[in-house]
Short mmCIF file of C-alpha atoms in Angstrom, two decimals:
data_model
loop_
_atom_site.label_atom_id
_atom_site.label_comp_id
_atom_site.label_asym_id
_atom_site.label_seq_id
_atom_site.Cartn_x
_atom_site.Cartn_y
_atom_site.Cartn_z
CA UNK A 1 -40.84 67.87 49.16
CA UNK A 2 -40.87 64.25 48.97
CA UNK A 3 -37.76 62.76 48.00
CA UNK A 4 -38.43 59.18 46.10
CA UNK A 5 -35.28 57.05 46.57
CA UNK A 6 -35.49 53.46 44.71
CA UNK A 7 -34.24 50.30 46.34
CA UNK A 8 -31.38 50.39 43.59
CA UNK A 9 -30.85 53.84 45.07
CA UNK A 10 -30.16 52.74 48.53
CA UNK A 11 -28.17 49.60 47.57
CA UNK A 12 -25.41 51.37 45.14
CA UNK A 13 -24.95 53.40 47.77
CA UNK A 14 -24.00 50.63 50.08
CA UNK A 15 -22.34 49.18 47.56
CA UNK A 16 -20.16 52.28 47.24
CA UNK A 17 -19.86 52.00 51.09
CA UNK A 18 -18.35 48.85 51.55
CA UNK A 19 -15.80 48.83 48.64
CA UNK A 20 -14.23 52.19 50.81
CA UNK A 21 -14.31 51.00 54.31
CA UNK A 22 -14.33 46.88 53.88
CA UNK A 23 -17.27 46.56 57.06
CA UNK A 24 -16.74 43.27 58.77
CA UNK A 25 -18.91 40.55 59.90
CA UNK A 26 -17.62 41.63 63.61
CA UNK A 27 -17.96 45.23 63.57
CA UNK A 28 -21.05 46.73 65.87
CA UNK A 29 -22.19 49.87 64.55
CA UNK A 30 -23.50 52.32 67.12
CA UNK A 31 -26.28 53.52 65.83
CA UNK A 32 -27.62 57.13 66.76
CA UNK A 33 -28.79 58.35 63.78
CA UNK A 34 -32.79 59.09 63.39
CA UNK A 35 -34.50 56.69 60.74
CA UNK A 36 -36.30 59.56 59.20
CA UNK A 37 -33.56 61.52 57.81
CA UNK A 38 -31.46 59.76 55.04
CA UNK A 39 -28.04 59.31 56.69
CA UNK A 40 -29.31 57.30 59.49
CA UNK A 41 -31.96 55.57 57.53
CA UNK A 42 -29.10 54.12 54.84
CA UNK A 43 -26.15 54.16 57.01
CA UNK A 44 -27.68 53.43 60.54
CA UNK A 45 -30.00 50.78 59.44
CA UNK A 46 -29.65 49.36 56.11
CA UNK A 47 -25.96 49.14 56.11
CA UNK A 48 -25.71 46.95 59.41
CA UNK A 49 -28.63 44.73 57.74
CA UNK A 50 -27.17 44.23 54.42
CA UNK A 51 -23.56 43.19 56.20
CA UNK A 52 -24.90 40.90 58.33
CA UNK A 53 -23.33 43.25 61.36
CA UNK A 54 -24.68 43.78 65.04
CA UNK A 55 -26.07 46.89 65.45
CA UNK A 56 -26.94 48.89 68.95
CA UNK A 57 -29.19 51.78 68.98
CA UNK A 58 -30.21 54.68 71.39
CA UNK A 59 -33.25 57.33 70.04
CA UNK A 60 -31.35 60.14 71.32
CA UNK A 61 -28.14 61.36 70.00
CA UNK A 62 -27.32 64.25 72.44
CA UNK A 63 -28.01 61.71 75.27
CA UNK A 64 -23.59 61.38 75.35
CA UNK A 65 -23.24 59.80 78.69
CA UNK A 66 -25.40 56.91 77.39
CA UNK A 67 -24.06 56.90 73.74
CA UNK A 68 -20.51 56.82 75.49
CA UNK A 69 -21.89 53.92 77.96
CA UNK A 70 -23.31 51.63 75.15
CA UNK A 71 -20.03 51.93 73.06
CA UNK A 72 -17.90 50.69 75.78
CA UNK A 73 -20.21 48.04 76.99
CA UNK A 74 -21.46 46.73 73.24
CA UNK A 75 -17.44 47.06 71.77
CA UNK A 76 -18.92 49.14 69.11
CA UNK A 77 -16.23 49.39 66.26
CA UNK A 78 -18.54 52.29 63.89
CA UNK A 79 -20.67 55.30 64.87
CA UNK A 80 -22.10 57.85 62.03
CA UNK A 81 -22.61 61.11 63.60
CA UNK A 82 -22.97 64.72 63.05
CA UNK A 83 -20.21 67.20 64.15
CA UNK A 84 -23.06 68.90 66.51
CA UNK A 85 -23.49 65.11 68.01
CA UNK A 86 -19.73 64.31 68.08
CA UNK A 87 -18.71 67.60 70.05
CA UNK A 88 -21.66 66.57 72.69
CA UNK A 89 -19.53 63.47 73.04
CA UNK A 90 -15.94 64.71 73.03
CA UNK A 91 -17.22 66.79 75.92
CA UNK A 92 -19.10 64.27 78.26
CA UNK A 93 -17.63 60.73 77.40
CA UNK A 94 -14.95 59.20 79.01
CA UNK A 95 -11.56 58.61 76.39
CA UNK A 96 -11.59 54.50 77.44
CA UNK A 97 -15.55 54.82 76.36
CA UNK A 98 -14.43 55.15 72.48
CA UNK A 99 -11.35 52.84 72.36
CA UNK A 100 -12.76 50.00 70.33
CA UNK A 101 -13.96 52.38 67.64
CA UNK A 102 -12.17 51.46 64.26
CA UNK A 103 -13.58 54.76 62.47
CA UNK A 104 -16.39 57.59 62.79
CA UNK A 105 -18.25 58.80 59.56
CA UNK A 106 -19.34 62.34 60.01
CA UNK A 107 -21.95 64.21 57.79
CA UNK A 108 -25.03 66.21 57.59
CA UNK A 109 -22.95 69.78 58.69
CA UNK A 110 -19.53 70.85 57.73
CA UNK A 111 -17.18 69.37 60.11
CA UNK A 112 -14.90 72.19 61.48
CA UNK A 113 -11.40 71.71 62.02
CA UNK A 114 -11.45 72.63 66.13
CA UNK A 115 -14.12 69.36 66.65
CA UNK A 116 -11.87 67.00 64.43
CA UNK A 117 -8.42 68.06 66.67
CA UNK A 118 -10.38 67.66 69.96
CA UNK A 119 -11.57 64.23 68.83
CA UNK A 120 -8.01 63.17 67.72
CA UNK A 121 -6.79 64.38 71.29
CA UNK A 122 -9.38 62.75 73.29
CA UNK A 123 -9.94 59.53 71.29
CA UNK A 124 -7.08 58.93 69.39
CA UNK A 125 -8.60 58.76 65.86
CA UNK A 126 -9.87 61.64 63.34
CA UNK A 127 -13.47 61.58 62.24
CA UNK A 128 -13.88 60.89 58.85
CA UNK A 129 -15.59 63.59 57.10
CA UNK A 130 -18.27 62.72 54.40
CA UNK A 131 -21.08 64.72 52.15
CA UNK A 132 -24.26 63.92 50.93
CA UNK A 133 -28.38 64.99 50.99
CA UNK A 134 -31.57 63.15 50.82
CA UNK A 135 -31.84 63.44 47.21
CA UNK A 136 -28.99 60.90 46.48
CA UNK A 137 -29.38 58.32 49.33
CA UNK A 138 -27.56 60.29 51.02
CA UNK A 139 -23.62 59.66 50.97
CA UNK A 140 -21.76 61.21 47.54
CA UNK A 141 -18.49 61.44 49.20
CA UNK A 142 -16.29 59.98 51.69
CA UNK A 143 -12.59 60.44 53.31
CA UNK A 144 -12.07 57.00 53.16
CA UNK A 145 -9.24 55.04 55.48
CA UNK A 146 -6.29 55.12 54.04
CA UNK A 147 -5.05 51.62 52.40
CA UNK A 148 -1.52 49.94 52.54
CA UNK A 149 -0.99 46.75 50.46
CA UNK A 150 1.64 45.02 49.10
CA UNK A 151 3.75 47.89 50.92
CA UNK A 152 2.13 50.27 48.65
CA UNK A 153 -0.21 53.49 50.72
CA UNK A 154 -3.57 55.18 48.91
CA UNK A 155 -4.03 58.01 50.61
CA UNK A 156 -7.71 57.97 50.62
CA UNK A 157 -8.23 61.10 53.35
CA UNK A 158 -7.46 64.93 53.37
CA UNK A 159 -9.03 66.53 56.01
CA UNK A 160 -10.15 69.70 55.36
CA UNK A 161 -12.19 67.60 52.56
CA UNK A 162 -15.32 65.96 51.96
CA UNK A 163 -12.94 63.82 50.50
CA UNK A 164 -13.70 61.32 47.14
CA UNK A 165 -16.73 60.59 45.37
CA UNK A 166 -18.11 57.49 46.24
CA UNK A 167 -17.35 54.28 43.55
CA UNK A 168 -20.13 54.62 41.13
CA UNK A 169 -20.46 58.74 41.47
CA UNK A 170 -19.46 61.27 39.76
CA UNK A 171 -19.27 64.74 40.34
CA UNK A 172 -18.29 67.96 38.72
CA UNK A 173 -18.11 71.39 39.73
CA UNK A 174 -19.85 73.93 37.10
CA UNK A 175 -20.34 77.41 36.77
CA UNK A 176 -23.82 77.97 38.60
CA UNK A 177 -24.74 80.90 35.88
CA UNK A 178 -23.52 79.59 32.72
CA UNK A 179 -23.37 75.42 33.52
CA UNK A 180 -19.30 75.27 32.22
CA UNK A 181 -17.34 72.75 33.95
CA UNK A 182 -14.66 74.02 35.69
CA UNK A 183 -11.37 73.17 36.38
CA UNK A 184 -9.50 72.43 39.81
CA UNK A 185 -9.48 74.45 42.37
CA UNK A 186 -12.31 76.78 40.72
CA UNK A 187 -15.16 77.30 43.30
CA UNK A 188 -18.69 76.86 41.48
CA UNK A 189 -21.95 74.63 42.06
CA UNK A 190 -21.40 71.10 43.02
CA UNK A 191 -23.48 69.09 40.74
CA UNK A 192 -23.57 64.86 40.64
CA UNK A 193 -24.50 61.87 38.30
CA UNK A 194 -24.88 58.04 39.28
CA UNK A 195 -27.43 55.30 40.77
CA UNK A 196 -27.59 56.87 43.92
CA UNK A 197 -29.64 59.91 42.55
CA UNK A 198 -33.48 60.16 43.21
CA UNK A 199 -35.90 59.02 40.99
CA UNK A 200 -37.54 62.07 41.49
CA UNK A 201 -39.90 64.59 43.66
CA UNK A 202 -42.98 62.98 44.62
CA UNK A 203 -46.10 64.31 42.26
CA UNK A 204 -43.99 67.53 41.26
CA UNK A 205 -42.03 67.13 38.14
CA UNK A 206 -41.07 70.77 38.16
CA UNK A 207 -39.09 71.39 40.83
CA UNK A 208 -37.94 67.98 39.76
CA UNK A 209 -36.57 69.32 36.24
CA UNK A 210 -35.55 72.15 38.16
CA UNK A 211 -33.46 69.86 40.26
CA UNK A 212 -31.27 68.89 37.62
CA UNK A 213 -28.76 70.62 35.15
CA UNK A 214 -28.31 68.31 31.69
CA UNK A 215 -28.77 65.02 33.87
CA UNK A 216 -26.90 66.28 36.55
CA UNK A 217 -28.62 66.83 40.32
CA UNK A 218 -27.83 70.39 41.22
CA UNK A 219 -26.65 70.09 44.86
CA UNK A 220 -27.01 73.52 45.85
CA UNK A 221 -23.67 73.93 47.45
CA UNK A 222 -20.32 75.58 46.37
CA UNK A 223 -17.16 73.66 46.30
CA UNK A 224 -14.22 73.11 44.27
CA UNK A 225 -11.86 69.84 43.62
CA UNK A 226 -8.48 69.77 43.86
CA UNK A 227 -5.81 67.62 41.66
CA UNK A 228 -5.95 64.41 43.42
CA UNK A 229 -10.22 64.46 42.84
CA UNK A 230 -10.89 65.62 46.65
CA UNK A 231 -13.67 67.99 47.25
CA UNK A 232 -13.97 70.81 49.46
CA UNK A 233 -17.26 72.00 50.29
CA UNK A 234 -16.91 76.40 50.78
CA UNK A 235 -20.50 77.33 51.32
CA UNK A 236 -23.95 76.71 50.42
CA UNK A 237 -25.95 79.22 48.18
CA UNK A 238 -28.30 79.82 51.01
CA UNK A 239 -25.39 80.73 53.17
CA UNK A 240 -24.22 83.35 51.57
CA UNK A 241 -25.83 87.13 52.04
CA UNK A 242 -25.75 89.87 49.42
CA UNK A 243 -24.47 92.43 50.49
CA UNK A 244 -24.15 95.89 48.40
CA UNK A 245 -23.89 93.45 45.39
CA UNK A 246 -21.14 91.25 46.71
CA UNK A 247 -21.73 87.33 48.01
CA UNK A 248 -20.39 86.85 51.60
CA UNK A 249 -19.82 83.51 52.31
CA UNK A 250 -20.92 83.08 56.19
CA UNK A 251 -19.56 79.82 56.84
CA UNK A 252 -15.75 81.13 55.74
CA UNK A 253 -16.33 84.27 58.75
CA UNK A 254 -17.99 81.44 61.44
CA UNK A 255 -14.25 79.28 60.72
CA UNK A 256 -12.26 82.95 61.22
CA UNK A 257 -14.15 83.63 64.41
CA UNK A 258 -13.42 80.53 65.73
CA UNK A 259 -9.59 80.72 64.81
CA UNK A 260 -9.63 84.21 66.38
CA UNK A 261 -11.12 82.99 70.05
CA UNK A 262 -9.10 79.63 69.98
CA UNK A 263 -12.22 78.00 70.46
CA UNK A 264 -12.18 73.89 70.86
CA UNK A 265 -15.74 73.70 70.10
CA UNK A 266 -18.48 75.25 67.58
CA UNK A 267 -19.77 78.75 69.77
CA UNK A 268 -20.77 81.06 66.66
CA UNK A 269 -23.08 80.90 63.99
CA UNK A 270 -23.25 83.69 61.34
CA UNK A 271 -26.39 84.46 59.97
CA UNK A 272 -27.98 87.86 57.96
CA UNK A 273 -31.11 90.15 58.27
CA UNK A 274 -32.38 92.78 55.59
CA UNK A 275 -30.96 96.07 55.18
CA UNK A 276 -32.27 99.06 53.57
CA UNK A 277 -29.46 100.36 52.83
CA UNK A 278 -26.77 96.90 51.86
CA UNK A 279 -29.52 94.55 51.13
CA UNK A 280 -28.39 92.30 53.86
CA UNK A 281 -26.17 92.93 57.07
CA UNK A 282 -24.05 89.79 58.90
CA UNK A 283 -25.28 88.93 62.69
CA UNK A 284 -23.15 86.48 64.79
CA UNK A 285 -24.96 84.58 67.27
CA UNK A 286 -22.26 83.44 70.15
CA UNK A 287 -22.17 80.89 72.77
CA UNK A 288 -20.50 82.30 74.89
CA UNK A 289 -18.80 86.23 75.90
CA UNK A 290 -16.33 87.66 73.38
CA UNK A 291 -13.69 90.35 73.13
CA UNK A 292 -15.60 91.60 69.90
CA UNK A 293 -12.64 94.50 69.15
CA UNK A 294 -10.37 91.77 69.16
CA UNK A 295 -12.30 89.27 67.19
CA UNK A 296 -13.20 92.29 64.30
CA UNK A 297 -9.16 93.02 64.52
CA UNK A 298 -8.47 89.31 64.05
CA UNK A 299 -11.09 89.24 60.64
CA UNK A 300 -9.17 92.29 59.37
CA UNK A 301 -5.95 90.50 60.01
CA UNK A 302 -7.10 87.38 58.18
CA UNK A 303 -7.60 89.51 54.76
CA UNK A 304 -11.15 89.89 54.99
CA UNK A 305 -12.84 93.08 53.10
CA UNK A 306 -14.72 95.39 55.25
CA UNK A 307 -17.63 94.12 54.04
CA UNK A 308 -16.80 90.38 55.55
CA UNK A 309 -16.88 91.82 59.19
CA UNK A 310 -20.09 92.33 61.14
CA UNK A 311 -20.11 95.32 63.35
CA UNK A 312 -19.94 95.61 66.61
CA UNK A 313 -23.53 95.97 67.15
CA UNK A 314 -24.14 92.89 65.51
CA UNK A 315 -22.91 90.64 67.87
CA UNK A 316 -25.47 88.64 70.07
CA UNK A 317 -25.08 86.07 73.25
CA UNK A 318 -27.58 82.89 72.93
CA UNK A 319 -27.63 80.02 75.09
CA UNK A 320 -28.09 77.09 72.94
CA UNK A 321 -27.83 76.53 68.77
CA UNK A 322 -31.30 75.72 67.13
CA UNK A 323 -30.48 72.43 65.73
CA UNK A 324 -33.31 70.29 63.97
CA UNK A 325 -33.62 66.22 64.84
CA UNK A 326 -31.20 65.48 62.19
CA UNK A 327 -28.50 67.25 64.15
CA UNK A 328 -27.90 69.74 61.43
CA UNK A 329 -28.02 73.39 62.17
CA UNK A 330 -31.68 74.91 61.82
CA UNK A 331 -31.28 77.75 59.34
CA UNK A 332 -34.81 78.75 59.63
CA UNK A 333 -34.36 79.33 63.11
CA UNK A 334 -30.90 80.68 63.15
CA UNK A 335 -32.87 83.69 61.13
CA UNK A 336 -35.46 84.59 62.74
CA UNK A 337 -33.76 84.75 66.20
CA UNK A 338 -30.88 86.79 64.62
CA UNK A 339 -34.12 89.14 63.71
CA UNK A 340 -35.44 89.17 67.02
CA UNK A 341 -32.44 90.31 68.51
CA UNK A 342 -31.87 92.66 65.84
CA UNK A 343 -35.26 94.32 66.35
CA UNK A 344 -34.81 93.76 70.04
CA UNK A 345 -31.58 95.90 70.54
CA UNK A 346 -33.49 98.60 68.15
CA UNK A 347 -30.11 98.43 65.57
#
């Protein structure tokens, strides 16, 4: 699909950018990010143009000895990255290498909570969490920094979140069935409204009008809002499996497995494969050896329904996580070598 994105597009999303986070004339954005995908085209090039900011730039993002190097040496104050690219660098770079960053936008993949305490220990600052797609230039929302003046704080960060909507945005959270808003805390289908939103699908108004949900650009993911307007992203509809009639959200079992091994980095990914008998059965792809009694104990312990835990049998060592050249995690991938070892193992 090509997503057509308007120059007013791209600019009231900057706009929305720089009332949150004030960019200076002096900051030097480290720039990572590919062009071709939307979060480095608008926030790794256009915003350092329209601001009249210095910007450095390496083409790879998982080179972290050089991304580390280049900070230091350039003073960079700003970085957008992907958790994925941000672990690479909490692992290789050097703490003094990141000590002139002022703050660290993170998007594209949920950021879990092991990856923001590890960058807090290492570099001294949390990562500020943000959410967006292609279709609306990207950025919707942003854990902004928080604001003192005139002795009064806005708290303008939750972590956990995907924090506010951007100024100019507006969001709601609807029932994905029946299209009723919802009201806090309710999980349902993210949905969004403002200038940021595509004009459209190149030369296919269907899925355009399919796109969309009484004005409203259907994001495809599940969240809810709290009281204070923050948004949590739980899952996307594509990352659930349905099994014996009941959703499973796979991102909610990835963050258990992770409590359960302490881990300080991602090393699981849950994915599905077809079953005769279910409909769909969970497979977790690991990074590295497990105690997998212990880790099904440790889902059981957190409240999950049988149904939630994978069995035994469906636990499988890989070396690496398919990732695509956006840094976000490569779904299409992630299935088919989750049915590969399936068939592999003959279970």
């Amino acid at each position: 699909k090509g997503v057509m994105l308007s120059h007013a597009n791209i600019i009231a999303n900057l706009e929305g950018f720089h009332q949150g986070f004030k960019v200076r004339p002096s900051d030097v954005l480290m720039g990572i990010l590919p062009f071709f995908h939307s979060f480095g085209f608008t926030a790794g090039l256009w915003l350092p143009l329209a601001s009249a900011m210095r910007a450095v730039y390496h083409p790879n993002p998982l080179d972290a000895k050089v991304v580390g190097d280049m900070v230091r040496r350039n003073r960079a104050t700003l970085i957008m990255a992907t958790p994925t690219f941000l672990s690479a660098y909490i692992k290789r770079c050097e703490p003094d290498d990141f000590r002139t960053i002022r703050f660290t936008v993170i998007g594209a993949e949920k950021l879990k909570p092991v990856i923001a305490k590890a960058c807090m220990e290492k570099f001294g600052f949390a990562p500020l969490e943000g959410y967006g797609c292609t279709e609306l230039s990207p950025i919707v929302s942003l854990n902004f920094p928080d604001n003192l003046s005139s002795g009064v704080l806005q708290k303008a960060q939750k972590p956990g979140t995907i924090g506010n909507p951007l100024p100019g945005v507006a969001v709601r959270v609807i029932d994905p069935e029946t299209g009723r808003v919802l009201p806090p805390y309710a999980e349902g289908l993210l949905v969004v409204k403002g200038q940021n939103v595509m004009r459209g699908y190149f030369k296919d108004p269907q899925k355009t009008a399919a796109a969309f949900a009484d004005g409203w650009y259907k994001t495809g993911d599940i969240a809810f809002m709290d009281d204070d307007g923050f948004v949590t992203i739980t899952d996307r509809i594509n990352r659930f499996s349905k099994i014996a009639g009941e959703m499973v959200p796979h991102i909610r079992i990835e963050e258990a497995i992770h409590k359960a091994v302490q881990a300080t980095e991602p090393m699981c990914i849950v994915a599905a494969v077809p079953d005769d008998r279910k409909g769909e059965r969970l497979v977790v792809l690991t990074l590295r050896d497990i105690d997998i009694p212990s880790v099904r104990e440790a889902l059981k312990a957190e409240g999950f329904p049988n149904l939630w835990i994978p069995e035994a049998g469906m636990f499988f060592r890989i070396e690496t996580t398919p990732v695509l050249g956006s840094g976000k995690l490569d779904l299409g991938s992630v299935k088919r070598l989750a049915r590969e070892l399936v068939s592999g193992a003959g279970v």
